[in-house]
Amino acid sequence: MVDRRSVSIFGSTGSIGRSTLDVIASHGGRDAYDVRVVAGGANATLLAEQARAVDADMAVIQDESKLPDLRAALAGTDIDTAAGDAALVDAASQRVDLCVSAIAGAAGLYPTLAAIRAGSHIALANKESMVCAGDLVRSEAARMGVRILPVDSEHNAIFQVLEAHHAAAIERIILTASGGPFRDYTLEQMRAVTPEEAIAHPNWSMGVAISLDSATMFNKGLELIEADQLFPVAHDHIEILVHPQSIIHSMVGYADGSILAQLGTPDMRTPIAYALGWPARVTAPVERLDFASLARIDFEAPDETRFPALRIAREALQAGGLAPCAMNAAKEIAAEAFLNRDITFLEIASVVEHVLEGFANGAAAASLDEVVAADSEARRLAGLAVQTRAV
Ligand code: NAD
Ligand code: MG
């Protein structure tokens, strides 16, 4: 058992947030973890339930119109409540041993950066923090002596492998990808897919945004950029490999030709448990891998013709500066437009590519203001592209 840790969970009502509370409950609960803040977007009922269950100090909801509901649901407790973007940042500014960053999308950057500046170690599920402002996040983390423990399963796998082995001898990183629900689809079939089909992931149960990103493979594109930020490997030594069963969560290749991998069932509670317990290992309530019944595991090269997101992300990574941030912002707008049935599935990548062509890229982001400006400019350009279908 580790010492009792203070923890804040941003995005507690989401898929990662709920899994985090599940790991906490099954591993010592309040004896092991002192949950200070739970924070979510708009689900006041669930947020209040979570705050009561862990006896949090504070519950913060992003949607200000839901504050009365949250207050009513927490009446009679001494749990503080607050709402809005500024309240999220304020709550993240209270130092804890570990801040779980699990808000979806670029919105997760602001509380994550606030938590780093407060000196809290970070369990990072919100990959967008690294994609939009990786340089800033890393330099602030270094300045504050803050550790970033990756929760994204691929990066968590690589982190686990690297922890035990010599960084200097790393030759390559192999990021595995399930290929999503349309792995075998022809371009013709992909043209007609619906939002319902696109958010039904074959292996992982996740939030809507990341499920759609897995279908376009923008998720793997974001993860490529996230891996470049997190690990000491040149970006042309980060490979993507399609592995439909999602059992090998990623691999590291060394100078002597050895490849080390981390394996497990596709359940985020394993990487979450790793981050919550680090540097110890804690038990996680997940199904154990049964190799005999698994029988086989497959691999294939990714197809950048059917999944242009992979090429777009690699180009954004090579361009550097604010291009990854612009790519993510444009992708968020295009994804929303697809979910609203304003554009087709294949047009998501076209919108993003169109935005990146028109975007005036700057040098590596030095400040949060520059990131915010790039993010909103790319959103504006993507909105225009969606409206005029000029893609
Ligand atoms: P989700 O949609 O299930 O949950 C998102 C959470 O963020 C919810 O609590 C929601 O209320 C909150 N939220 C959304 N917008 C907000 C805003 N503007 N301000 C404050 N809170 C807001 O998403 P998820 O699947 O849990 O993913 C969360 C993050 O973790 C994403 O960055 C995702 O890429 C990453 N991630 C998820 C998984 C997974 O298996 N779900 C795996 C790897 C990485
Ligand atoms: Mg992942």
Tab-separated table of C-alpha atoms and ligand atoms in Angstrom:
chain	number	residue	atom	x	y	z
A	1	MET	CA	0.000	0.000	0.000
A	2	VAL	CA	1.317	3.416	-0.911
A	3	ASP	CA	0.996	6.411	1.430
A	4	ARG	CA	-2.365	8.169	1.315
A	5	ARG	CA	-2.226	10.349	-1.780
A	6	SER	CA	-4.109	13.537	-2.468
A	7	VAL	CA	-5.671	13.420	-5.903
A	8	SER	CA	-7.749	15.754	-8.078
A	9	ILE	CA	-9.653	14.436	-11.074
A	10	PHE	CA	-10.432	16.749	-13.973
A	11	GLY	CA	-12.955	15.079	-16.258
A	12	SER	CA	-14.175	12.776	-13.472
A	13	THR	CA	-17.560	12.186	-15.146
A	14	GLY	CA	-16.000	10.897	-18.373
A	15	SER	CA	-14.760	7.482	-19.375
A	16	ILE	CA	-11.240	7.914	-17.948
A	17	GLY	CA	-12.554	9.783	-14.900
A	18	ARG	CA	-15.006	7.017	-14.023
A	19	SER	CA	-12.322	4.374	-14.513
A	20	THR	CA	-10.035	6.368	-12.226
A	21	LEU	CA	-12.644	6.415	-9.456
A	22	ASP	CA	-13.189	2.709	-10.022
A	23	VAL	CA	-9.470	1.966	-9.543
A	24	ILE	CA	-9.423	4.159	-6.431
A	25	ALA	CA	-12.482	2.402	-4.981
A	26	SER	CA	-11.022	-1.037	-5.598
A	27	HIS	CA	-7.595	-0.118	-4.287
A	28	GLY	CA	-8.021	1.188	-0.779
A	29	GLY	CA	-10.596	3.899	-1.471
A	30	ARG	CA	-10.443	6.724	1.058
A	31	ASP	CA	-7.735	4.973	3.086
A	32	ALA	CA	-5.362	5.181	0.142
A	33	TYR	CA	-6.554	8.267	-1.734
A	34	ASP	CA	-7.715	11.648	-0.512
A	35	VAL	CA	-9.725	12.964	-3.464
A	36	ARG	CA	-9.772	16.742	-3.203
A	37	VAL	CA	-11.414	17.919	-6.435
A	38	VAL	CA	-13.739	16.214	-8.879
A	39	ALA	CA	-14.500	18.266	-11.970
A	40	GLY	CA	-16.591	17.656	-15.064
A	41	GLY	CA	-18.375	19.297	-17.953
A	42	ALA	CA	-22.141	19.249	-17.565
A	43	ASN	CA	-23.364	16.133	-15.726
A	44	ALA	CA	-24.212	17.628	-12.309
A	45	THR	CA	-25.984	14.520	-11.016
A	46	LEU	CA	-23.047	12.188	-11.607
A	47	LEU	CA	-20.519	14.761	-10.427
A	48	ALA	CA	-22.389	15.202	-7.133
A	49	GLU	CA	-22.676	11.442	-6.706
A	50	GLN	CA	-18.914	11.072	-7.236
A	51	ALA	CA	-18.108	13.936	-4.849
A	52	ARG	CA	-20.222	12.311	-2.139
A	53	ALA	CA	-18.779	8.847	-2.727
A	54	VAL	CA	-15.186	9.984	-2.207
A	55	ASP	CA	-16.038	12.847	0.163
A	56	ALA	CA	-14.262	15.363	-2.063
A	57	ASP	CA	-13.473	18.859	-0.813
A	58	MET	CA	-14.837	20.412	-3.964
A	59	ALA	CA	-16.888	19.693	-7.088
A	60	VAL	CA	-16.439	21.936	-10.121
A	61	ILE	CA	-18.657	21.945	-13.180
A	62	GLN	CA	-17.692	23.677	-16.403
A	63	ASP	CA	-21.253	24.459	-17.526
A	64	GLU	CA	-22.308	27.382	-15.312
A	65	SER	CA	-26.005	26.778	-15.954
A	66	LYS	CA	-25.645	23.470	-14.051
A	67	LEU	CA	-24.319	25.051	-10.858
A	68	PRO	CA	-27.763	25.253	-9.163
A	69	ASP	CA	-28.317	21.529	-9.849
A	70	LEU	CA	-24.878	20.691	-8.467
A	71	ARG	CA	-25.520	22.770	-5.332
A	72	ALA	CA	-28.908	21.174	-4.813
A	73	ALA	CA	-27.452	17.687	-5.224
A	74	LEU	CA	-24.751	18.447	-2.644
A	75	ALA	CA	-26.997	20.218	-0.141
A	76	GLY	CA	-26.328	19.110	3.415
A	77	THR	CA	-22.681	18.219	2.726
A	78	ASP	CA	-19.649	20.406	3.300
A	79	ILE	CA	-18.453	19.890	-0.283
A	80	ASP	CA	-17.709	23.226	-1.971
A	81	THR	CA	-19.046	23.882	-5.460
A	82	ALA	CA	-17.978	26.147	-8.304
A	83	ALA	CA	-18.591	26.520	-12.043
A	84	GLY	CA	-16.969	27.825	-15.199
A	85	ASP	CA	-13.588	27.767	-16.912
A	86	ALA	CA	-11.906	30.069	-14.390
A	87	ALA	CA	-13.156	27.908	-11.505
A	88	LEU	CA	-11.615	24.838	-13.156
A	89	VAL	CA	-8.259	26.588	-13.374
A	90	ASP	CA	-8.569	27.812	-9.760
A	91	ALA	CA	-9.333	24.310	-8.545
A	92	ALA	CA	-6.384	22.927	-10.517
A	93	SER	CA	-4.159	25.547	-8.889
A	94	GLN	CA	-4.537	23.808	-5.521
A	95	ARG	CA	-1.540	21.505	-5.179
A	96	VAL	CA	-2.154	17.785	-4.824
A	97	ASP	CA	0.127	14.760	-5.024
A	98	LEU	CA	-1.421	13.732	-8.324
A	99	CYS	CA	-3.736	15.569	-10.695
A	100	VAL	CA	-5.554	13.304	-13.148
A	101	SER	CA	-5.949	15.255	-16.375
A	102	ALA	CA	-8.892	13.596	-18.143
A	103	ILE	CA	-10.933	16.376	-19.722
A	104	ALA	CA	-11.624	15.752	-23.422
A	105	GLY	CA	-10.072	18.025	-26.041
A	106	ALA	CA	-7.986	21.179	-26.024
A	107	ALA	CA	-10.063	22.471	-23.077
A	108	GLY	CA	-8.011	20.145	-20.874
A	109	LEU	CA	-4.862	22.173	-21.414
A	110	TYR	CA	-5.759	25.040	-19.068
A	111	PRO	CA	-6.359	23.092	-15.856
A	112	THR	CA	-3.417	20.814	-16.720
A	113	LEU	CA	-1.047	23.748	-17.008
A	114	ALA	CA	-2.458	25.278	-13.810
A	115	ALA	CA	-1.872	22.000	-11.966
A	116	ILE	CA	1.717	21.836	-13.216
A	117	ARG	CA	2.306	25.434	-12.123
A	118	ALA	CA	0.950	24.505	-8.685
A	119	GLY	CA	3.531	21.702	-8.467
A	120	SER	CA	1.137	18.750	-8.752
A	121	HIS	CA	2.384	15.648	-10.531
A	122	ILE	CA	0.213	14.826	-13.523
A	123	ALA	CA	-1.476	11.606	-14.633
A	124	LEU	CA	-1.968	12.638	-18.235
A	125	ALA	CA	-4.885	11.235	-20.208
A	126	ASN	CA	-5.546	14.544	-21.990
A	127	LYS	CA	-3.169	14.061	-24.945
A	128	GLU	CA	-4.311	17.400	-26.383
A	129	SER	CA	-2.247	19.198	-23.699
A	130	MET	CA	0.869	17.706	-25.301
A	131	VAL	CA	-0.323	18.192	-28.870
A	132	CYS	CA	-1.335	21.834	-28.443
A	133	ALA	CA	1.360	23.038	-26.072
A	134	GLY	CA	3.839	20.232	-25.483
A	135	ASP	CA	6.901	22.480	-25.325
A	136	LEU	CA	5.269	24.769	-22.792
A	137	VAL	CA	3.875	21.909	-20.723
A	138	ARG	CA	7.266	20.200	-20.585
A	139	SER	CA	9.232	23.321	-19.739
A	140	GLU	CA	6.790	24.258	-16.971
A	141	ALA	CA	6.898	20.693	-15.646
A	142	ALA	CA	10.711	20.776	-15.620
A	143	ARG	CA	10.727	24.173	-13.899
A	144	MET	CA	8.358	22.918	-11.194
A	145	GLY	CA	9.931	19.462	-10.843
A	146	VAL	CA	6.622	17.934	-11.864
A	147	ARG	CA	6.401	14.428	-13.311
A	148	ILE	CA	4.120	13.658	-16.222
A	149	LEU	CA	2.881	10.087	-15.997
A	150	PRO	CA	1.247	9.152	-19.296
A	151	VAL	CA	-2.139	7.412	-19.024
A	152	ASP	CA	-2.757	7.032	-22.758
A	153	SER	CA	-2.293	3.255	-23.049
A	154	GLU	CA	0.425	3.401	-25.742
A	155	HIS	CA	2.473	6.023	-23.929
A	156	ASN	CA	1.938	4.307	-20.618
A	157	ALA	CA	3.286	1.109	-22.206
A	158	ILE	CA	6.367	2.931	-23.507
A	159	PHE	CA	6.859	4.669	-20.149
A	160	GLN	CA	6.787	1.299	-18.388
A	161	VAL	CA	9.346	-0.156	-20.781
A	162	LEU	CA	11.621	2.873	-20.610
A	163	GLU	CA	11.564	3.000	-16.858
A	164	ALA	CA	13.371	-0.283	-16.640
A	165	HIS	CA	15.820	0.288	-19.483
A	166	HIS	CA	18.497	2.480	-20.880
A	167	ALA	CA	17.198	5.523	-22.767
A	168	ALA	CA	20.457	6.047	-24.659
A	169	ALA	CA	20.114	2.773	-26.549
A	170	ILE	CA	16.578	3.326	-27.823
A	171	GLU	CA	16.337	2.995	-31.582
A	172	ARG	CA	12.631	3.133	-32.290
A	173	ILE	CA	9.211	3.362	-30.776
A	174	ILE	CA	6.392	1.308	-32.250
A	175	LEU	CA	3.006	2.819	-31.486
A	176	THR	CA	0.311	0.222	-31.960
A	177	ALA	CA	-3.102	1.151	-33.349
A	178	SER	CA	-6.279	-0.917	-33.424
A	179	GLY	CA	-7.214	0.589	-36.782
A	180	GLY	CA	-10.668	1.478	-35.437
A	181	PRO	CA	-14.045	0.328	-36.750
A	182	PHE	CA	-13.220	1.032	-40.429
A	183	ARG	CA	-9.871	-0.735	-40.624
A	184	ASP	CA	-11.079	-2.982	-43.468
A	185	TYR	CA	-13.383	-0.508	-45.193
A	186	THR	CA	-12.739	0.686	-48.727
A	187	LEU	CA	-12.733	4.430	-49.372
A	188	GLU	CA	-16.108	3.933	-51.044
A	189	GLN	CA	-17.528	2.332	-47.872
A	190	MET	CA	-15.976	5.038	-45.701
A	191	ARG	CA	-17.729	7.752	-47.686
A	192	ALA	CA	-21.096	6.634	-46.354
A	193	VAL	CA	-20.395	5.890	-42.675
A	194	THR	CA	-22.648	7.425	-40.021
A	195	PRO	CA	-21.707	9.021	-36.696
A	196	GLU	CA	-23.212	6.011	-34.897
A	197	GLU	CA	-20.925	3.617	-36.781
A	198	ALA	CA	-17.921	5.890	-36.313
A	199	ILE	CA	-18.170	6.099	-32.520
A	200	ALA	CA	-18.592	2.357	-31.965
A	201	HIS	CA	-15.020	1.264	-31.252
A	202	PRO	CA	-14.321	-2.463	-31.647
A	203	ASN	CA	-11.979	-2.856	-28.617
A	204	TRP	CA	-12.047	0.112	-26.268
A	205	SER	CA	-14.944	1.742	-24.443
A	206	MET	CA	-14.154	5.487	-24.559
A	207	GLY	CA	-15.660	8.954	-24.811
A	208	VAL	CA	-17.289	10.088	-28.064
A	209	ALA	CA	-14.482	12.392	-29.240
A	210	ILE	CA	-11.665	9.858	-28.903
A	211	SER	CA	-13.821	7.085	-30.367
A	212	LEU	CA	-14.412	9.176	-33.491
A	213	ASP	CA	-10.706	10.069	-33.547
A	214	SER	CA	-9.922	6.354	-33.540
A	215	ALA	CA	-12.194	5.842	-36.558
A	216	THR	CA	-10.430	8.585	-38.571
A	217	MET	CA	-7.086	7.582	-36.969
A	218	PHE	CA	-6.558	11.192	-35.912
A	219	ASN	CA	-6.207	9.637	-32.473
A	220	LYS	CA	-3.027	7.870	-33.615
A	221	GLY	CA	-1.907	11.123	-35.234
A	222	LEU	CA	-2.341	12.945	-31.907
A	223	GLU	CA	-0.511	10.104	-30.182
A	224	LEU	CA	2.394	10.358	-32.603
A	225	ILE	CA	2.817	14.000	-31.573
A	226	GLU	CA	2.251	13.104	-27.912
A	227	ALA	CA	4.976	10.423	-28.144
A	228	ASP	CA	7.372	12.886	-29.757
A	229	GLN	CA	6.842	15.231	-26.800
A	230	LEU	CA	7.096	12.556	-24.133
A	231	PHE	CA	9.988	10.358	-25.267
A	232	PRO	CA	13.600	10.943	-26.331
A	233	VAL	CA	13.372	9.568	-29.879
A	234	ALA	CA	13.616	11.480	-33.169
A	235	HIS	CA	10.170	11.699	-34.729
A	236	ASP	CA	11.122	9.693	-37.804
A	237	HIS	CA	11.936	6.817	-35.430
A	238	ILE	CA	8.363	6.645	-34.160
A	239	GLU	CA	6.488	4.055	-36.197
A	240	ILE	CA	2.799	3.260	-36.301
A	241	LEU	CA	1.702	-0.356	-36.558
A	242	VAL	CA	-1.863	-1.580	-36.885
A	243	HIS	CA	-2.592	-4.375	-34.419
A	244	PRO	CA	-6.341	-5.065	-34.390
A	245	GLN	CA	-6.578	-6.918	-31.050
A	246	SER	CA	-5.149	-4.055	-28.917
A	247	ILE	CA	-3.233	-6.465	-26.680
A	248	ILE	CA	0.261	-5.082	-27.248
A	249	HIS	CA	-0.092	-1.488	-26.119
A	250	SER	CA	3.181	-0.310	-27.692
A	251	MET	CA	6.822	-1.358	-28.039
A	252	VAL	CA	10.327	0.004	-27.781
A	253	GLY	CA	13.186	-1.211	-29.988
A	254	TYR	CA	16.786	-1.064	-28.712
A	255	ALA	CA	20.182	-0.808	-30.395
A	256	ASP	CA	20.827	-4.540	-30.096
A	257	GLY	CA	17.639	-5.398	-31.981
A	258	SER	CA	15.622	-6.295	-28.872
A	259	ILE	CA	12.015	-5.192	-28.753
A	260	LEU	CA	10.265	-4.751	-25.407
A	261	ALA	CA	6.510	-4.458	-25.174
A	262	GLN	CA	3.820	-3.986	-22.560
A	263	LEU	CA	0.755	-6.207	-22.944
A	264	GLY	CA	-2.637	-6.451	-21.324
A	265	THR	CA	-6.346	-6.598	-22.020
A	266	PRO	CA	-7.703	-3.376	-23.552
A	267	ASP	CA	-8.857	-1.763	-20.306
A	268	MET	CA	-7.753	1.748	-19.349
A	269	ARG	CA	-7.869	0.843	-15.672
A	270	THR	CA	-4.432	-0.781	-16.091
A	271	PRO	CA	-2.571	2.362	-17.233
A	272	ILE	CA	-4.641	4.449	-14.795
A	273	ALA	CA	-3.638	2.146	-11.925
A	274	TYR	CA	-0.017	2.411	-13.019
A	275	ALA	CA	-0.157	6.217	-12.869
A	276	LEU	CA	-2.090	6.267	-9.575
A	277	GLY	CA	0.313	3.915	-7.843
A	278	TRP	CA	3.595	4.975	-9.450
A	279	PRO	CA	6.345	4.171	-8.581
A	280	ALA	CA	4.624	1.232	-6.858
A	281	ARG	CA	2.314	-1.127	-8.706
A	282	VAL	CA	-1.216	-1.419	-7.339
A	283	THR	CA	-3.892	-3.986	-8.115
A	284	ALA	CA	-6.392	-3.113	-10.828
A	285	PRO	CA	-9.816	-4.693	-11.267
A	286	VAL	CA	-9.256	-5.775	-14.863
A	287	GLU	CA	-9.622	-9.034	-16.705
A	288	ARG	CA	-6.305	-10.897	-16.983
A	289	LEU	CA	-4.851	-11.747	-20.362
A	290	ASP	CA	-5.355	-15.382	-21.337
A	291	PHE	CA	-2.872	-16.183	-24.097
A	292	ALA	CA	-4.288	-19.604	-24.898
A	293	SER	CA	-7.735	-18.243	-25.652
A	294	LEU	CA	-6.239	-15.285	-27.508
A	295	ALA	CA	-4.781	-17.759	-30.033
A	296	ARG	CA	-3.311	-15.130	-32.376
A	297	ILE	CA	-2.312	-11.528	-32.702
A	298	ASP	CA	-2.100	-9.746	-36.039
A	299	PHE	CA	-0.212	-6.807	-37.470
A	300	GLU	CA	-0.458	-4.728	-40.615
A	301	ALA	CA	1.019	-1.531	-41.993
A	302	PRO	CA	-1.195	1.551	-41.674
A	303	ASP	CA	-2.789	2.833	-44.893
A	304	GLU	CA	-2.344	6.579	-45.266
A	305	THR	CA	-4.567	6.715	-48.347
A	306	ARG	CA	-7.649	5.566	-46.485
A	307	PHE	CA	-6.465	7.240	-43.275
A	308	PRO	CA	-4.923	10.587	-44.350
A	309	ALA	CA	-4.972	11.721	-40.693
A	310	LEU	CA	-1.713	9.802	-40.176
A	311	ARG	CA	0.047	11.738	-42.943
A	312	ILE	CA	-1.484	15.065	-41.844
A	313	ALA	CA	-0.300	14.524	-38.264
A	314	ARG	CA	3.207	13.572	-39.362
A	315	GLU	CA	3.367	16.706	-41.514
A	316	ALA	CA	2.137	18.852	-38.604
A	317	LEU	CA	4.773	17.274	-36.369
A	318	GLN	CA	7.489	17.991	-38.958
A	319	ALA	CA	6.253	21.571	-39.426
A	320	GLY	CA	6.372	22.012	-35.638
A	321	GLY	CA	5.524	25.301	-33.967
A	322	LEU	CA	1.793	25.800	-33.693
A	323	ALA	CA	0.819	23.412	-36.515
A	324	PRO	CA	-0.074	20.518	-34.144
A	325	CYS	CA	-2.267	22.873	-32.101
A	326	ALA	CA	-3.999	24.119	-35.282
A	327	MET	CA	-4.451	20.556	-36.484
A	328	ASN	CA	-6.123	19.532	-33.237
A	329	ALA	CA	-8.425	22.574	-33.163
A	330	ALA	CA	-9.487	22.082	-36.795
A	331	LYS	CA	-10.036	18.387	-36.104
A	332	GLU	CA	-12.280	19.176	-33.102
A	333	ILE	CA	-14.448	21.496	-35.232
A	334	ALA	CA	-14.575	19.078	-38.172
A	335	ALA	CA	-15.408	16.151	-35.871
A	336	GLU	CA	-18.278	18.102	-34.342
A	337	ALA	CA	-19.543	19.009	-37.826
A	338	PHE	CA	-19.497	15.323	-38.798
A	339	LEU	CA	-21.365	14.341	-35.614
A	340	ASN	CA	-23.952	17.036	-36.515
A	341	ARG	CA	-24.129	15.538	-40.026
A	342	ASP	CA	-22.914	18.792	-41.638
A	343	ILE	CA	-19.983	17.078	-43.378
A	344	THR	CA	-19.149	13.486	-44.328
A	345	PHE	CA	-16.672	11.233	-42.586
A	346	LEU	CA	-13.962	11.667	-45.245
A	347	GLU	CA	-14.409	15.435	-45.179
A	348	ILE	CA	-13.124	15.549	-41.582
A	349	ALA	CA	-9.547	15.071	-42.812
A	350	SER	CA	-10.140	17.374	-45.803
A	351	VAL	CA	-11.228	20.203	-43.494
A	352	VAL	CA	-8.154	19.739	-41.315
A	353	GLU	CA	-5.815	19.658	-44.294
A	354	HIS	CA	-7.489	22.744	-45.772
A	355	VAL	CA	-7.048	24.635	-42.483
A	356	LEU	CA	-3.388	23.681	-42.192
A	357	GLU	CA	-2.734	24.925	-45.739
A	358	GLY	CA	-4.200	28.344	-44.873
A	359	PHE	CA	-2.772	28.579	-41.357
A	360	ALA	CA	0.137	30.968	-40.762
A	361	ASN	CA	2.391	28.787	-38.613
A	362	GLY	CA	4.682	30.405	-36.064
A	363	ALA	CA	7.743	29.228	-34.193
A	364	ALA	CA	7.404	26.863	-31.235
A	365	ALA	CA	4.810	28.271	-28.855
A	366	ALA	CA	6.461	30.247	-26.106
A	367	SER	CA	3.362	31.285	-24.215
A	368	LEU	CA	-0.135	30.112	-23.484
A	369	ASP	CA	-1.487	33.238	-25.240
A	370	GLU	CA	0.069	32.135	-28.531
A	371	VAL	CA	-1.430	28.682	-28.151
A	372	VAL	CA	-4.854	30.148	-27.397
A	373	ALA	CA	-4.616	32.447	-30.444
A	374	ALA	CA	-3.564	29.601	-32.761
A	375	ASP	CA	-6.317	27.381	-31.404
A	376	SER	CA	-9.025	29.975	-32.026
A	377	GLU	CA	-7.711	30.966	-35.460
A	378	ALA	CA	-7.736	27.320	-36.569
A	379	ARG	CA	-11.267	26.905	-35.171
A	380	ARG	CA	-12.368	29.959	-37.161
A	381	LEU	CA	-10.803	28.647	-40.386
A	382	ALA	CA	-12.327	25.209	-39.838
A	383	GLY	CA	-15.747	26.739	-39.188
A	384	LEU	CA	-15.504	28.596	-42.503
A	385	ALA	CA	-14.391	25.465	-44.347
A	386	VAL	CA	-17.316	23.523	-42.907
A	387	GLN	CA	-19.796	26.264	-43.830
A	388	THR	CA	-18.642	26.740	-47.382
A	389	ARG	CA	-17.667	23.094	-47.872
A	390	ALA	CA	-14.580	24.576	-49.517
A	391	VAL	CA	-12.648	21.372	-49.015
B	1	NAD	P1	-15.178	11.601	-22.162
B	1	NAD	O1	-15.867	12.379	-23.212
B	1	NAD	O2	-15.735	10.294	-21.744
B	1	NAD	O3	-15.017	12.498	-20.841
B	1	NAD	C1	-14.547	13.802	-20.895
B	1	NAD	C2	-14.650	14.459	-19.546
B	1	NAD	O4	-14.284	15.851	-19.697
B	1	NAD	C3	-16.058	14.475	-18.958
B	1	NAD	O5	-15.949	14.488	-17.556
B	1	NAD	C4	-16.613	15.799	-19.463
B	1	NAD	O6	-17.675	16.282	-18.676
B	1	NAD	C5	-15.394	16.679	-19.316
B	1	NAD	N1	-15.370	17.841	-20.201
B	1	NAD	C6	-15.601	17.885	-21.538
B	1	NAD	N2	-15.430	19.141	-21.991
B	1	NAD	C7	-15.087	19.897	-20.916
B	1	NAD	C8	-14.752	21.263	-20.740
B	1	NAD	N3	-14.762	22.135	-21.758
B	1	NAD	N4	-14.417	21.675	-19.502
B	1	NAD	C9	-14.401	20.810	-18.459
B	1	NAD	N5	-14.695	19.516	-18.571
B	1	NAD	C10	-15.040	19.068	-19.793
B	1	NAD	O7	-13.665	11.435	-22.658
B	1	NAD	P2	-12.602	10.298	-22.287
B	1	NAD	O8	-12.736	9.184	-23.253
B	1	NAD	O9	-12.624	10.016	-20.831
B	1	NAD	O10	-11.241	11.039	-22.672
B	1	NAD	C11	-10.678	12.045	-21.847
B	1	NAD	C12	-9.254	12.335	-22.311
B	1	NAD	O11	-8.483	11.154	-22.166
B	1	NAD	C13	-9.161	12.724	-23.775
B	1	NAD	O12	-8.115	13.640	-23.943
B	1	NAD	C14	-8.812	11.420	-24.456
B	1	NAD	O13	-8.125	11.596	-25.673
B	1	NAD	C15	-7.925	10.781	-23.409
B	1	NAD	N6	-7.861	9.323	-23.481
B	1	NAD	C16	-8.977	8.583	-23.299
B	1	NAD	C17	-8.917	7.209	-23.382
B	1	NAD	C18	-10.131	6.350	-23.136
B	1	NAD	O14	-10.020	5.138	-23.152
B	1	NAD	N7	-11.305	6.890	-22.896
B	1	NAD	C19	-7.704	6.582	-23.694
B	1	NAD	C20	-6.575	7.382	-23.867
B	1	NAD	C21	-6.662	8.753	-23.753
B	2	MG	MG	-4.220	5.710	-26.836
